């Protein structure tokens, strides 16, 4: 997360981060844990995937988050909150 979804971002590292997180997500999410550490791991993987997806979706630089491949702000498309909804 620090290297690929940190303050400075690019499309390729974001895609790599999502791929790695999805791999671990598939491995961990079907497990039933008896300890808070297991639940915390599942929660961190879920939040990490959402963060990486949102960072990849926002194709602009805004605030302290700098997209090296999209250096300008894009108020017309992104001056709003992003909402990610799970399809049922």
XYZ file of C-alpha atoms in Angstrom:
88
model
C 0.000 0.000 0.000
C 2.766 2.456 0.908
C 4.687 1.906 -2.344
C 1.811 1.532 -4.806
C -1.171 3.363 -3.305
C 0.641 6.075 -1.383
C 0.653 9.816 -1.886
C 2.333 9.646 -5.314
C 0.498 7.291 -7.665
C 0.642 5.860 -11.180
C -1.735 3.546 -13.041
C 0.611 0.553 -13.332
C 1.580 0.339 -9.623
C -2.100 0.800 -8.690
C -3.029 -2.114 -10.960
C -0.254 -4.229 -9.434
C -1.458 -3.380 -5.926
C -5.032 -4.354 -6.793
C -3.818 -7.660 -8.244
C -1.796 -8.503 -5.120
C -4.600 -7.457 -2.771
C -7.152 -9.496 -4.748
C -4.880 -12.544 -4.493
C -4.707 -12.295 -0.697
C -8.384 -11.321 -0.524
C -9.370 -14.564 -2.274
C -7.113 -16.561 0.055
C -8.238 -14.963 3.349
C -11.884 -13.960 2.974
C -13.357 -17.471 2.982
C -11.611 -18.359 6.261
C -13.380 -18.281 9.625
C -11.161 -16.824 12.314
C -11.424 -17.207 16.065
C -9.256 -14.216 16.863
C -9.465 -10.466 16.358
C -6.215 -10.594 14.344
C -7.904 -12.682 11.653
C -10.879 -10.353 11.439
C -8.511 -7.389 11.341
C -6.649 -8.973 8.411
C -9.917 -9.436 6.508
C -10.942 -5.846 7.238
C -7.566 -4.450 6.179
C -7.670 -6.363 2.899
C -11.182 -5.092 2.174
C -10.267 -1.477 2.940
C -7.004 -1.775 0.985
C -8.835 -3.014 -2.095
C -11.386 -0.192 -1.861
C -8.617 2.402 -1.435
C -6.642 1.069 -4.407
C -9.783 0.965 -6.559
C -10.752 4.540 -5.629
C -7.192 5.786 -6.218
C -7.164 4.181 -9.664
C -10.626 5.517 -10.483
C -9.707 9.143 -9.641
C -7.632 10.055 -12.682
C -6.371 13.399 -11.426
C -4.172 15.010 -8.814
C -6.113 16.453 -5.895
C -4.955 17.702 -2.534
C -1.935 15.787 -1.315
C -2.598 12.828 -3.638
C -0.540 13.247 -6.789
C -1.106 11.159 -9.907
C 2.122 11.225 -11.898
C 0.169 10.198 -15.011
C -2.642 12.764 -14.423
C -0.990 15.884 -13.027
C -3.906 18.312 -13.339
C -7.108 18.534 -11.319
C -10.328 17.700 -13.140
C -13.142 19.524 -11.339
C -15.725 18.615 -13.975
C -15.357 14.874 -13.312
C -13.932 14.597 -9.814
C -14.899 17.539 -7.604
C -17.172 15.242 -5.632
C -17.019 12.261 -3.315
C -16.533 8.874 -4.918
C -19.007 6.193 -3.945
C -18.261 2.498 -4.318
C -21.291 0.269 -4.003
C -21.319 -3.512 -3.840
C -23.577 -4.994 -6.501
C -26.017 -7.553 -5.144
